[in-house]
Every structure is written in C-alpha cells, then in structure tokens.
CSV table of C-alpha atoms and ligand atoms in Angstrom, one decimal:
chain,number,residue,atom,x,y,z
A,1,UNK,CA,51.1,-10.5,-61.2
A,2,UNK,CA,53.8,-13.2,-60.7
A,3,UNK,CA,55.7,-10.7,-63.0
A,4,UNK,CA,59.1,-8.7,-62.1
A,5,UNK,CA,57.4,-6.1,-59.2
A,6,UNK,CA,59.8,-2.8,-58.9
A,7,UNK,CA,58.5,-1.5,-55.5
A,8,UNK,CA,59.6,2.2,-55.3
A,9,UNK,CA,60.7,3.1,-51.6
A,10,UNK,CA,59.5,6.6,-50.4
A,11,UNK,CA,62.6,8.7,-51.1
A,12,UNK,CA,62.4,7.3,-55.1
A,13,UNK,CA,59.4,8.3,-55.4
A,14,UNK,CA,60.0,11.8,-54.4
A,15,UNK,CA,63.0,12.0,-57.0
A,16,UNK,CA,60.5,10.4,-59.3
A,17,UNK,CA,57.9,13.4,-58.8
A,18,UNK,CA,60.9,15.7,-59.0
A,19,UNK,CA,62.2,14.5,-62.5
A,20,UNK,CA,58.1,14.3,-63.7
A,21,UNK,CA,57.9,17.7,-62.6
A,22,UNK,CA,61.1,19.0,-64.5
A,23,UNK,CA,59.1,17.7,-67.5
A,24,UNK,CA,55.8,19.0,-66.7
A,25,UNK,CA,57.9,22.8,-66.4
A,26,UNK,CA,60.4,22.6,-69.2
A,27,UNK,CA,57.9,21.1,-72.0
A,28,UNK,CA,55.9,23.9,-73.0
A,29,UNK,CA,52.9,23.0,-71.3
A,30,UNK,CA,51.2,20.3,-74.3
A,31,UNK,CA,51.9,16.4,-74.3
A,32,UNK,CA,52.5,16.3,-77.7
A,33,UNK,CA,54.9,18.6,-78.0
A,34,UNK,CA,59.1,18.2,-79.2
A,35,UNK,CA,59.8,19.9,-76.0
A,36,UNK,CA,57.6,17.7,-74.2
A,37,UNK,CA,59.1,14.5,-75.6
A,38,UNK,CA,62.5,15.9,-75.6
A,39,UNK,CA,62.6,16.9,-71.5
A,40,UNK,CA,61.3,13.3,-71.2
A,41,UNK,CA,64.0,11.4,-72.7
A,42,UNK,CA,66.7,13.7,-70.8
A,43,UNK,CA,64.6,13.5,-67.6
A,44,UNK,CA,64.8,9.9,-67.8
A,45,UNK,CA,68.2,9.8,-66.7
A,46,UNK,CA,67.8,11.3,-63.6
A,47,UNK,CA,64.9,8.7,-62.5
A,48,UNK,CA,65.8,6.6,-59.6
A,49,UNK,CA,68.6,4.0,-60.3
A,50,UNK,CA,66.6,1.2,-59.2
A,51,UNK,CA,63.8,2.0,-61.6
A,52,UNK,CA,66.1,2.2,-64.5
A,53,UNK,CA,68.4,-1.1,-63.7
A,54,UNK,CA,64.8,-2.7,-63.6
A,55,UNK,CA,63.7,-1.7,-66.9
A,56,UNK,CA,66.8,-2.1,-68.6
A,57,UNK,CA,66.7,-5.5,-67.3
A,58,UNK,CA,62.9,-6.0,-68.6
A,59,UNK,CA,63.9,-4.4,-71.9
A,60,UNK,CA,67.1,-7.0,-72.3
A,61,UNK,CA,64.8,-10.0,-71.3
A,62,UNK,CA,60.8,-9.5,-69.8
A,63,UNK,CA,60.7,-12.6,-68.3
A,64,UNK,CA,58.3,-15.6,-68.3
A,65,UNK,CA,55.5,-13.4,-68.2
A,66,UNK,CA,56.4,-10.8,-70.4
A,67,UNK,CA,55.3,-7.9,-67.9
A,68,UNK,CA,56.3,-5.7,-65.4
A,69,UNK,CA,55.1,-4.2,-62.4
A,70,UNK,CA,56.2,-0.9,-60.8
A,71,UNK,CA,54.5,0.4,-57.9
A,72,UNK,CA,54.5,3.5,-55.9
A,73,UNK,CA,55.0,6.0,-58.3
A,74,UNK,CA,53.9,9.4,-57.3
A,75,UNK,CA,50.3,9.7,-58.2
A,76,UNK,CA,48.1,11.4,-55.0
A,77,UNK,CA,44.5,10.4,-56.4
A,78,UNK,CA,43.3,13.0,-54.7
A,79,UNK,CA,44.6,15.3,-56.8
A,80,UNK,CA,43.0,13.3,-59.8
A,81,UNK,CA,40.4,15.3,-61.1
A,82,UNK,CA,36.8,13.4,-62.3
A,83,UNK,CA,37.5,10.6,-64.3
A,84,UNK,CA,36.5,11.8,-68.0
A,85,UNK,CA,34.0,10.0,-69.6
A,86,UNK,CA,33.9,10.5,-73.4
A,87,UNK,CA,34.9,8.9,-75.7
A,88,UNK,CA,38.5,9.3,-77.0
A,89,UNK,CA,39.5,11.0,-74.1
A,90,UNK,CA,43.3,11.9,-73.9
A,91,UNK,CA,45.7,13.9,-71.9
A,92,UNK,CA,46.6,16.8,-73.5
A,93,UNK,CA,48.3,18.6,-70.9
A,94,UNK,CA,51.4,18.3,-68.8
A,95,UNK,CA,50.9,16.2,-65.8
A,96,UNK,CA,52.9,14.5,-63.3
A,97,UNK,CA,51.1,11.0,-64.9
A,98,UNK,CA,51.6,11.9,-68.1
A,99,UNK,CA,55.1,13.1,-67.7
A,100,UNK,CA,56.0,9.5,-65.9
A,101,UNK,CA,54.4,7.6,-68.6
A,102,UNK,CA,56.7,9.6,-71.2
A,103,UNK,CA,59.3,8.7,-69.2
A,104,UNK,CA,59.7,5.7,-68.9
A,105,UNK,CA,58.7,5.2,-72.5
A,106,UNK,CA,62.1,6.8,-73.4
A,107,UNK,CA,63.5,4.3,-71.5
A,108,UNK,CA,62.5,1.5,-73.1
A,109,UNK,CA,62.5,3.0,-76.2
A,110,UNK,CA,60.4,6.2,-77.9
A,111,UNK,CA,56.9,7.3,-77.4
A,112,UNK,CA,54.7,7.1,-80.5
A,113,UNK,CA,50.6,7.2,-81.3
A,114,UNK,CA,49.1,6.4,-83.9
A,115,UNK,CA,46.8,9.7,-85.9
A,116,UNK,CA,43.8,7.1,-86.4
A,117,UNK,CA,43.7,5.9,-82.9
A,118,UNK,CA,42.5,8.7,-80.0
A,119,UNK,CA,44.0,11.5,-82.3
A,120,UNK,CA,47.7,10.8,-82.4
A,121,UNK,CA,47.7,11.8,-78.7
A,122,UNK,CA,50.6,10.4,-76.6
A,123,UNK,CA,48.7,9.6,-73.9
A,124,UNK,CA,45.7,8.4,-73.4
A,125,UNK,CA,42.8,8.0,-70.9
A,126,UNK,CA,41.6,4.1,-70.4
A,127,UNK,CA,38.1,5.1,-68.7
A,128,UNK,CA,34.6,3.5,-69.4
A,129,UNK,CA,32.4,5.4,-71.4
A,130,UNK,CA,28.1,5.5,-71.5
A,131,UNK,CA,27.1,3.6,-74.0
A,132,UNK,CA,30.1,1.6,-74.4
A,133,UNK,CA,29.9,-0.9,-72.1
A,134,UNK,CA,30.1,-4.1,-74.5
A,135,UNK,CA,32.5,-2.4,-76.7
A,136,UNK,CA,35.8,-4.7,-77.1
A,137,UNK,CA,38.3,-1.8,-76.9
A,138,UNK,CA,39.8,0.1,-73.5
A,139,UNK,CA,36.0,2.2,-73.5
A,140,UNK,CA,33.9,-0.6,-72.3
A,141,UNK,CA,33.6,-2.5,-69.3
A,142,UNK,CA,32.6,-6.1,-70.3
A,143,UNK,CA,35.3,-8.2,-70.2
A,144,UNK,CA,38.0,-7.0,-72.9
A,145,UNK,CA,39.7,-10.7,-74.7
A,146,UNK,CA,43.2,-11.0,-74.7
A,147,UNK,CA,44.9,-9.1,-77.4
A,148,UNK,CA,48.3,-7.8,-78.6
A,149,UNK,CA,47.9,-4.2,-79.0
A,150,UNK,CA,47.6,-3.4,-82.4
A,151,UNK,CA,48.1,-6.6,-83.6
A,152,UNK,CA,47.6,-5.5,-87.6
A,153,UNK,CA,50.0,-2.9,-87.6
A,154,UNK,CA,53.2,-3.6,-88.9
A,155,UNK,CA,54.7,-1.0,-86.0
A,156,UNK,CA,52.5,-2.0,-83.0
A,157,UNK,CA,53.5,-1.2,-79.9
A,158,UNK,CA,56.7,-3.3,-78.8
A,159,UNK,CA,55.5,-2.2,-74.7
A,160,UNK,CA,52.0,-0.8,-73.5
A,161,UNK,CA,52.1,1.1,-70.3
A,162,UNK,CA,48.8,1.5,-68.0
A,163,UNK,CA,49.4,4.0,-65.4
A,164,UNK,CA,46.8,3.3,-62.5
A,165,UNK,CA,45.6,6.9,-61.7
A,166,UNK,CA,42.4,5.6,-60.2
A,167,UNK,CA,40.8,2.2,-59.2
A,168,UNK,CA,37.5,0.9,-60.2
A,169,UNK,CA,34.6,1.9,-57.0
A,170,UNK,CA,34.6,-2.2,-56.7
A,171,UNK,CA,38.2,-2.9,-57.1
A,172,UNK,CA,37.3,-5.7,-59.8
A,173,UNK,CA,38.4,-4.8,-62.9
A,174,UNK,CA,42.0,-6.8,-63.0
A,175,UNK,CA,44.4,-6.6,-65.9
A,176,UNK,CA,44.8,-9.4,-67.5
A,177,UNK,CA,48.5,-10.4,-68.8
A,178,UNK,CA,49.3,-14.0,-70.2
A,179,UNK,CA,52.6,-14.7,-72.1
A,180,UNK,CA,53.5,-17.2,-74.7
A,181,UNK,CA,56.7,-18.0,-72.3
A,182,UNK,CA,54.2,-19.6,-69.9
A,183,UNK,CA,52.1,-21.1,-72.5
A,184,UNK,CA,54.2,-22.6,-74.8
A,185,UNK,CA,54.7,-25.8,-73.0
A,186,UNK,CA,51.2,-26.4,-72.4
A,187,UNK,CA,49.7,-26.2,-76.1
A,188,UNK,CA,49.9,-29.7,-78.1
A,189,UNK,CA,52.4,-30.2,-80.7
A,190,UNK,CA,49.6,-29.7,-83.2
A,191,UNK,CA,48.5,-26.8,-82.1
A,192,UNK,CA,52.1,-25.0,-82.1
A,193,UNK,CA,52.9,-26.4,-85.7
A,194,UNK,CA,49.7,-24.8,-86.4
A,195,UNK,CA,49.8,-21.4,-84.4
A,196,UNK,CA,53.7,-21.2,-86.5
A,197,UNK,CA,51.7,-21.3,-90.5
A,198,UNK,CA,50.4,-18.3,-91.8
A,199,UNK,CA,46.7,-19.0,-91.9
A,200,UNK,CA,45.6,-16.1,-89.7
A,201,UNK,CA,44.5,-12.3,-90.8
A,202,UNK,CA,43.6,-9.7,-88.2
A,203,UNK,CA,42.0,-6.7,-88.5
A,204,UNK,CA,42.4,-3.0,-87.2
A,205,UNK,CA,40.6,-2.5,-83.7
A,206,UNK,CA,37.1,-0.9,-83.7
A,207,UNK,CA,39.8,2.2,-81.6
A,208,UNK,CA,41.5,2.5,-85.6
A,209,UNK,CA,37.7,3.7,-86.6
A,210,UNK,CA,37.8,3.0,-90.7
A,211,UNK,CA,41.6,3.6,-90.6
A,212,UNK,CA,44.3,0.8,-91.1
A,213,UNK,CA,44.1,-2.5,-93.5
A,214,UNK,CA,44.2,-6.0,-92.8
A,215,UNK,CA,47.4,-8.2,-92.5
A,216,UNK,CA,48.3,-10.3,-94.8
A,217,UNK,CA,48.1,-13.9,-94.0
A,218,UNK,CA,50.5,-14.4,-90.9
A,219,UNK,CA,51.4,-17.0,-88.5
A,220,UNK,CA,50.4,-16.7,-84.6
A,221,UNK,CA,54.0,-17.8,-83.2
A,222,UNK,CA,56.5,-16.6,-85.1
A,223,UNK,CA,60.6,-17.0,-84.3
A,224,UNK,CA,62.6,-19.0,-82.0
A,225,UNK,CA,60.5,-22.7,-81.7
A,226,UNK,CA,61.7,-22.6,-77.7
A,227,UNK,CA,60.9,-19.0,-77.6
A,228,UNK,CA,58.3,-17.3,-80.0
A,229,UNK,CA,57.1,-13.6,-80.5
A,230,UNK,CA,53.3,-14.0,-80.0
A,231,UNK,CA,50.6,-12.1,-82.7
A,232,UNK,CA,46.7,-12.7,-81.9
A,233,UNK,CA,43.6,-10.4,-81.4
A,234,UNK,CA,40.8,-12.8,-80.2
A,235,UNK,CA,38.6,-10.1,-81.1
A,236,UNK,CA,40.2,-9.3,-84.6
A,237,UNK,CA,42.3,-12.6,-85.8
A,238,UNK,CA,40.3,-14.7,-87.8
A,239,UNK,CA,41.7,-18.3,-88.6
A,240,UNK,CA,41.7,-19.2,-92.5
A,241,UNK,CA,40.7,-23.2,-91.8
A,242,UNK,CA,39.5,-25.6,-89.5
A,243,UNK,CA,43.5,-26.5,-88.2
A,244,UNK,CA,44.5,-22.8,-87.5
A,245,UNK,CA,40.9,-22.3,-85.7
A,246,UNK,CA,41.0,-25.4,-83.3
A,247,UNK,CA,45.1,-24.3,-82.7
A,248,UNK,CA,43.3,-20.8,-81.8
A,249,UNK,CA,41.1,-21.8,-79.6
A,250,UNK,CA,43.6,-24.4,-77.6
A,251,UNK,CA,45.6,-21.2,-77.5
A,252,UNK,CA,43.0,-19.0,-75.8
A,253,UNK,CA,42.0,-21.7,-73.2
A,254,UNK,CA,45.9,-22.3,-72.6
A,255,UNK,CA,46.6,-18.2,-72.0
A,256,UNK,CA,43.2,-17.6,-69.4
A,257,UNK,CA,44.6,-21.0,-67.7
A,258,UNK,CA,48.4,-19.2,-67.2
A,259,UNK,CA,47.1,-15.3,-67.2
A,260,UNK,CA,48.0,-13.2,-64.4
A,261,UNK,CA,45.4,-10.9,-63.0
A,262,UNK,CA,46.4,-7.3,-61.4
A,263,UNK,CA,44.2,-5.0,-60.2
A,264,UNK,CA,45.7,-1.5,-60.4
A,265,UNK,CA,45.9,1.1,-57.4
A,266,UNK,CA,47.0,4.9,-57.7
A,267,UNK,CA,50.5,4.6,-58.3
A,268,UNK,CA,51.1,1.6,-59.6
A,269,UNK,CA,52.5,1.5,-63.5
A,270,UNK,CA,51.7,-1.9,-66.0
A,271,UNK,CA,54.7,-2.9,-68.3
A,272,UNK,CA,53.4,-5.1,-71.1
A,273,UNK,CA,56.1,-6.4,-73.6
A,274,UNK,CA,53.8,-6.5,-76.6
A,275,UNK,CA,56.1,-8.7,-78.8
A,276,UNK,CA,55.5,-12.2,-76.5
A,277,UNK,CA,52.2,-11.2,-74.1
A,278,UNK,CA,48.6,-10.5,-74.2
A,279,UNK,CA,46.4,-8.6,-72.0
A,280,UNK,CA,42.7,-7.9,-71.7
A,281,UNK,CA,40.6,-6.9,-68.6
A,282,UNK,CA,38.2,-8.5,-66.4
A,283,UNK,CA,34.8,-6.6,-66.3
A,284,UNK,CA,33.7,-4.1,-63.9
A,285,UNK,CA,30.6,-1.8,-63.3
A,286,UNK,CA,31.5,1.5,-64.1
A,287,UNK,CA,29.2,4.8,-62.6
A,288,UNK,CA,29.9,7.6,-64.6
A,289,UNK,CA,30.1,9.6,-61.7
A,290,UNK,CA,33.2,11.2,-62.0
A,291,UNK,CA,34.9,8.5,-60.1
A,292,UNK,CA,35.4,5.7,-61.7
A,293,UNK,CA,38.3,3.8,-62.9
A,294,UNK,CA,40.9,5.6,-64.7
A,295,UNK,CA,44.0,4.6,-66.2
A,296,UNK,CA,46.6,6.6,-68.5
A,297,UNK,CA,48.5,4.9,-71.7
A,298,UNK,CA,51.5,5.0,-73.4
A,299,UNK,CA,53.1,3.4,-76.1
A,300,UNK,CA,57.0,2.6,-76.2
A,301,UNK,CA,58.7,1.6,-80.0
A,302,UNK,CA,62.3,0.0,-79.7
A,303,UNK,CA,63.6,1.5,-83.2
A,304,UNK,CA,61.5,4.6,-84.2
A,305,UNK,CA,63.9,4.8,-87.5
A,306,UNK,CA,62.0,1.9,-88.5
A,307,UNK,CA,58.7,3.8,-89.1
A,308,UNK,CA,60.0,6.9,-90.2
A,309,UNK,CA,57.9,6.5,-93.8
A,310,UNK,CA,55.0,6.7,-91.5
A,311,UNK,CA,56.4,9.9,-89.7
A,312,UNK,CA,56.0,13.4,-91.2
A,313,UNK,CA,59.2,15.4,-89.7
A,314,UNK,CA,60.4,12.2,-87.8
A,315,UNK,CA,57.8,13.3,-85.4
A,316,UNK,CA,56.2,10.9,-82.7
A,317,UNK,CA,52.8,10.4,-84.1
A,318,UNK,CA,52.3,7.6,-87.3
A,319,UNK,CA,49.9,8.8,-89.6
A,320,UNK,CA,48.6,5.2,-90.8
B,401,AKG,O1,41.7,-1.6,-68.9
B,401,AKG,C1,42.7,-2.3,-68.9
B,401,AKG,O2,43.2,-2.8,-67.9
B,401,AKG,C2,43.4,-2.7,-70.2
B,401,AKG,C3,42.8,-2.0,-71.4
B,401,AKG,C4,43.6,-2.2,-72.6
B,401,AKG,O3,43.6,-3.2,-73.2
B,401,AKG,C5,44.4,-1.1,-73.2
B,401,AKG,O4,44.1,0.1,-72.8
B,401,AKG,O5,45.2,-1.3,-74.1
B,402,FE2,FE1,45.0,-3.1,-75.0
C-alpha cells in the first residue's frame, strides 16, 4: 500500500503485547464485555507513542489513500489456532488480537457491531467458508468488489480494521484499498456532477441477513467538490438512470486503475477510513484445512453519542 506504513520496532511491540495482555486479564475474560471495552480504551494510552502519534495523525487527515498500515504487531501465528470455518464466526474470547483490535479502535474512536451482522460481536473472523466461495461478503473467496462497509447504514463504520492473523497458503489474496482522494482527478467532469446527485439507493449486505432497509435516494460523492466523502457498494448500489449508471461505472474503472493492493502477513493491522475509501479483495483458493487465511475485524465510530437511539444502555452493539 502506498498508504502511511507505521513499522513497529521490536521493543514497541513488546509494550504493545504488554498493554493487549492488561486487556486480555482485566476484562472479564468475554470480547463483548463493559469491562472488556472499558480496559481497552484505558489500555490505549499506554500503547507505544509512535503508534498513537500515527493514528492520531490518520484520524486528523488519512491521507491520499485513505488507509493505513501498521506492521509488526505482536501476533506469533504459531500460536493461532485452525482457522475456523463456519460461517459467522467471531471472537468471543479475550485474545492478544482481539484485545489490539479493541485498542486501537478506542483510539480512533469507539468499537461498535451491529446485532444483525455476525451477532453484534466486536470482533469478527474474516475466513472463507465451504460453500461460500462466490459469496460477495468477507466468507467467500472470489474476488470481493470494492465497497464502503456498510454503505446503507446511516452509522457505518467511519474505520474498518483487518488484523492479519494468518496469510492465505498462496499468499494471493491482496486487500484491495482505492480512495476517492486519488480518484477524483481522473473521473470526467460528467461523471463527478453525476456521482454528486442523489440517483443512487444501496442495499444492506447479504452479511445484514433480512435485517436493515434501503437508503433513500443518495448521491455517490457527497461534500467538499476538492475533497468528497465517498458512498458506493458495487455489489449493493444500484443507479436510478442511464447518467448515474455510466458515472458508476467510470467510477469503478477509475478506483481498480488507482487501488492499492496489500497482502496481509501475521502481524500486520489494515486501517481503512470508511468515510473517503473502498476496499475489496482479490481472490484466493481457500483449503479448509485449518490453515487458511484468517483475518480479525473491528469497527471504529468517531461519535458513538450519535447512535445512541440505536443503543440499548449506551452499550457498544446497534440493534438495527
Ligand atoms: O478479506 C479482506 O481482505 C477484506 C474483507 C472485507 O471486505 C471485510 O472484512 O470487510
Ligand atoms: Fe468489507
């Protein structure tokens, strides 16, 4: 990724595994948990300087391409256990990985899930699953289309994070980032005046199940003309008109031209900024056994007040 890297020097990543493991022992054992989520956003504090400078930095401004890279976080893959394959697979119990995705969610902002998608869990496995394979959500292993996470939901995600706990056997399956900051200048007039009008509606994800409704009629760009928030699903945006379906498609040609490809190892943490970048995945051959490709997923909201009618006991989880 051409993206800010964060490269953590050996002695970091120790007082990262220190502070992951002061979570893992003061929550009370569950992900979910308020003590879980509460030793997290203390803990944070205490993570290596260079790691928070760099995200407060990413938070203020994420760049041209609207991601960030931090490698060397303490993940020993050989202490991964078999890559699950069900499906909705989550982490349920205190890990070092789950503990550093928490983290650094409460730096950016506040962990939340969503009840309809992988049960509310706060983190989540991204691992293939049999039967699967075609399926455009984090199960399959076709390749996945650019999309912003969540795009329906009026509180998606403003930062995904994809915690590389194990690499595909190949090492082909790249993440795919591309961000509207790179784009922007290479999409025709027509096509931004287009992407800007409200003639799109997108859809839950097939991960929401029957929950979730459509959007209202909504614009692609949206914002600053020189600097735009991005909103598309190539697999759940549908164009209303011939105009806002030609501006769509210059728009997807325009992101896989300027995408950035990164293919995860142990270790190495994905920092999306959801409000101005898509990502997807290139495909891979998974082998269901026990060894393929595994990452964990968190979600980061800047202003969790701003849900709160979604929240039962200003807890973590939204229930629509
Ligand atoms: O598998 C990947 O690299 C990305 C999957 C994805 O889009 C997600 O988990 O949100
Ligand atoms: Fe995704």
């Amino acid at each position: 990724m051409n993206s800010m890297t964060l490269e953590l020097a050996p002695d970091e990543r120790e007082l990262a595994e220190l502070v992951a493991r002061g979570v893992v022992s003061a929550g009370d054992g569950w992900v979910n948990s308020l003590s879980w989520v509460e030793a997290a956003a203390a803990g944070y504090h205490d993570l290596p300087a260079s790691l928070r400078k760099t995200l407060a930095r990413f938070r203020r401004f994420s760049g041209e391409t609207g991601a960030l890279l931090v490698r060397g976080l303490p993940v020993d893959e050989r202490a991964v256990p078999d890559t699950p394959a069900v499906s909705g697979s989550v982490q349920k119990e205190g890990t070092v990985p789950a503990a550093l995705l928490t983290l650094v969610a409460s730096g950016l902002g506040d962990p939340a899930a969503y009840l309809a998608e992988k049960s509310g869990a706060l983190v989540h496995d991204v691992v293939p699953v049999p039967g699967s394979e075609r399926f455009q959500g984090n199960e399959g292993s076709v390749l996945l289309s650019f999309h912003n996470e969540n795009a329906f939901h009026p509180h998606r995600p403003d930062y995904v994070l994809l915690l590389c706990l194990r690499a595909d056997h190949e090492k082909v399956a790249g993440l795919r980032v591309a961000c509207i900051r790179t784009a922007l200048s290479k999409l025709s007039k027509e096509c931004v005046e287009a992407l800007f009008r409200p003639d799109y509606i997108t859809a839950p994800p097939p991960s929401f199940g029957e929950g979730g409704d459509l959007t209202k009629p909504h614009g692609i760009l949206t914002g600053a003309p020189d600097d735009p928030d991005l909103l598309v699903d190539f697999a759940a945006t549908k164009p209303l008109g011939a105009e806002a379906e030609a501006a769509m498609l210059e728009l997807q040609t325009v992101l896989a031209a300027t995408a950035a490809t990164v293919y995860l190892e142990p270790g190495d943490l994905a920092i999306v900024d959801n409000r101005v970048a898509v990502h997807g995945r290139t495909s891979f051959t998974p082998r269901y056994d026990g060894l393929d490709r595994w990452l964990q997923r968190t979600f980061s909201l800047r202003d969790l007040r701003a849900s709160r009618d979604l929240r039962p006991q200003d807890a973590h989880v939204l229930v629509r």
